[in-house]
C-alpha positions as a printed Julia matrix, in Angstrom:
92×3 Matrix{Float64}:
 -5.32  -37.44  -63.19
 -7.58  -39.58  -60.69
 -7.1   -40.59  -57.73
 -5.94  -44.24  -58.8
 -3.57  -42.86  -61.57
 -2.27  -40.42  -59.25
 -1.86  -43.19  -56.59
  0.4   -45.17  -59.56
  2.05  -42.07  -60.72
  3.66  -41.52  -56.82
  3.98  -45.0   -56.2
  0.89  -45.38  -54.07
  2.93  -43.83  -51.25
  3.13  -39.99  -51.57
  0.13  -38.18  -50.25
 -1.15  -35.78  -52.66
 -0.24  -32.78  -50.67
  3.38  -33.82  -51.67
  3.08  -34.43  -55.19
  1.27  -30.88  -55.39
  4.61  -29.45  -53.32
  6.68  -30.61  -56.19
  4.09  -29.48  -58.85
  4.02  -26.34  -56.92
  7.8   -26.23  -57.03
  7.96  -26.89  -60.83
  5.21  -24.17  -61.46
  6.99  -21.13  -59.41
 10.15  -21.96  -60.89
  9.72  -22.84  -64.28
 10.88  -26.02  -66.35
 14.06  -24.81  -67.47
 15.2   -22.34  -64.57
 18.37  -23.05  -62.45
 17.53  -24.19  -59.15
 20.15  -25.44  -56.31
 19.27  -28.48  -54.55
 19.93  -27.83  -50.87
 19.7   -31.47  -49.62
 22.7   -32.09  -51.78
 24.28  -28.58  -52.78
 23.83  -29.17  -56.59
 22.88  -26.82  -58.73
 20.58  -27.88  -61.38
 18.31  -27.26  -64.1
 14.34  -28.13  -63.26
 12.71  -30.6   -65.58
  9.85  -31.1   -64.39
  8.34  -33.2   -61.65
  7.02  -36.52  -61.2
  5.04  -37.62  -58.09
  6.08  -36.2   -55.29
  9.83  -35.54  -56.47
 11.16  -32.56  -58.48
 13.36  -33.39  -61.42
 16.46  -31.68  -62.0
 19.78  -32.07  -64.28
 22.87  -30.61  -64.14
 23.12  -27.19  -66.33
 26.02  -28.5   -68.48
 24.2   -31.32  -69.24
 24.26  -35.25  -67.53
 22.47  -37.56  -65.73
 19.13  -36.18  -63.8
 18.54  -36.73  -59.9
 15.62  -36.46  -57.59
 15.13  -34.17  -55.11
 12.34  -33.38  -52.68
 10.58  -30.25  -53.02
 11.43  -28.67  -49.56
 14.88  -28.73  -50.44
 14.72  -27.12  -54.18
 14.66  -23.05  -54.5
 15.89  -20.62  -56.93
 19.2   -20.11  -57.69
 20.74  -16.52  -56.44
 22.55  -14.76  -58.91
 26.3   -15.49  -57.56
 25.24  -19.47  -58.04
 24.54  -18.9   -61.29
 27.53  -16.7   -62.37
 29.78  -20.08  -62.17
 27.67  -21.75  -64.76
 28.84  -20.93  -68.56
 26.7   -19.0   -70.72
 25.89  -21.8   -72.86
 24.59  -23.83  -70.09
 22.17  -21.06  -68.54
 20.33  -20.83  -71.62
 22.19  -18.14  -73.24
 25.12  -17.41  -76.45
 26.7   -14.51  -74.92
């Protein structure tokens, strides 16, 4: 991406170091993994990243959000227990 598409892509605002945070964030993770949103104790499913902000939706499904990367980590295993089979990915 250059420097003028990347300027467009984060709305000419985000510095890059951000948008490589949330690329960063996206990368350790993996699109796909359940993640919890700390800024707004959600647990979600990463979709990827745009700009500076990580993507996530909600692991039964629904409408995405926005969060910033500093407040996005892995979900611990006793987050994830709550969340039905079929929404972590799995049959059984």
């Amino acid at each position: 991406m250059t420097d003028h598409n990347q300027q467009r892509a984060t709305g000419g605002t985000a510095p890059r170091s951000t948008a490589s945070a949330a690329k960063a964030v996206v990368d350790d993770l993996g699109v796909g993994a359940l993640a919890v949103d700390t800024g707004r104790q959600r647990l979600g499913r990463v979709m990827g990243h745009y700009g500076s902000r990580v993507h996530l939706r909600p692991p039964q499904g629904g409408l995405e959000w926005e969060a910033s990367p500093e407040y996005v980590r892995a979900a611990r295993p006793e987050e994830v227990v709550a969340v039905p089979a079929s929404a972590q990915g799995r049959t059984s």
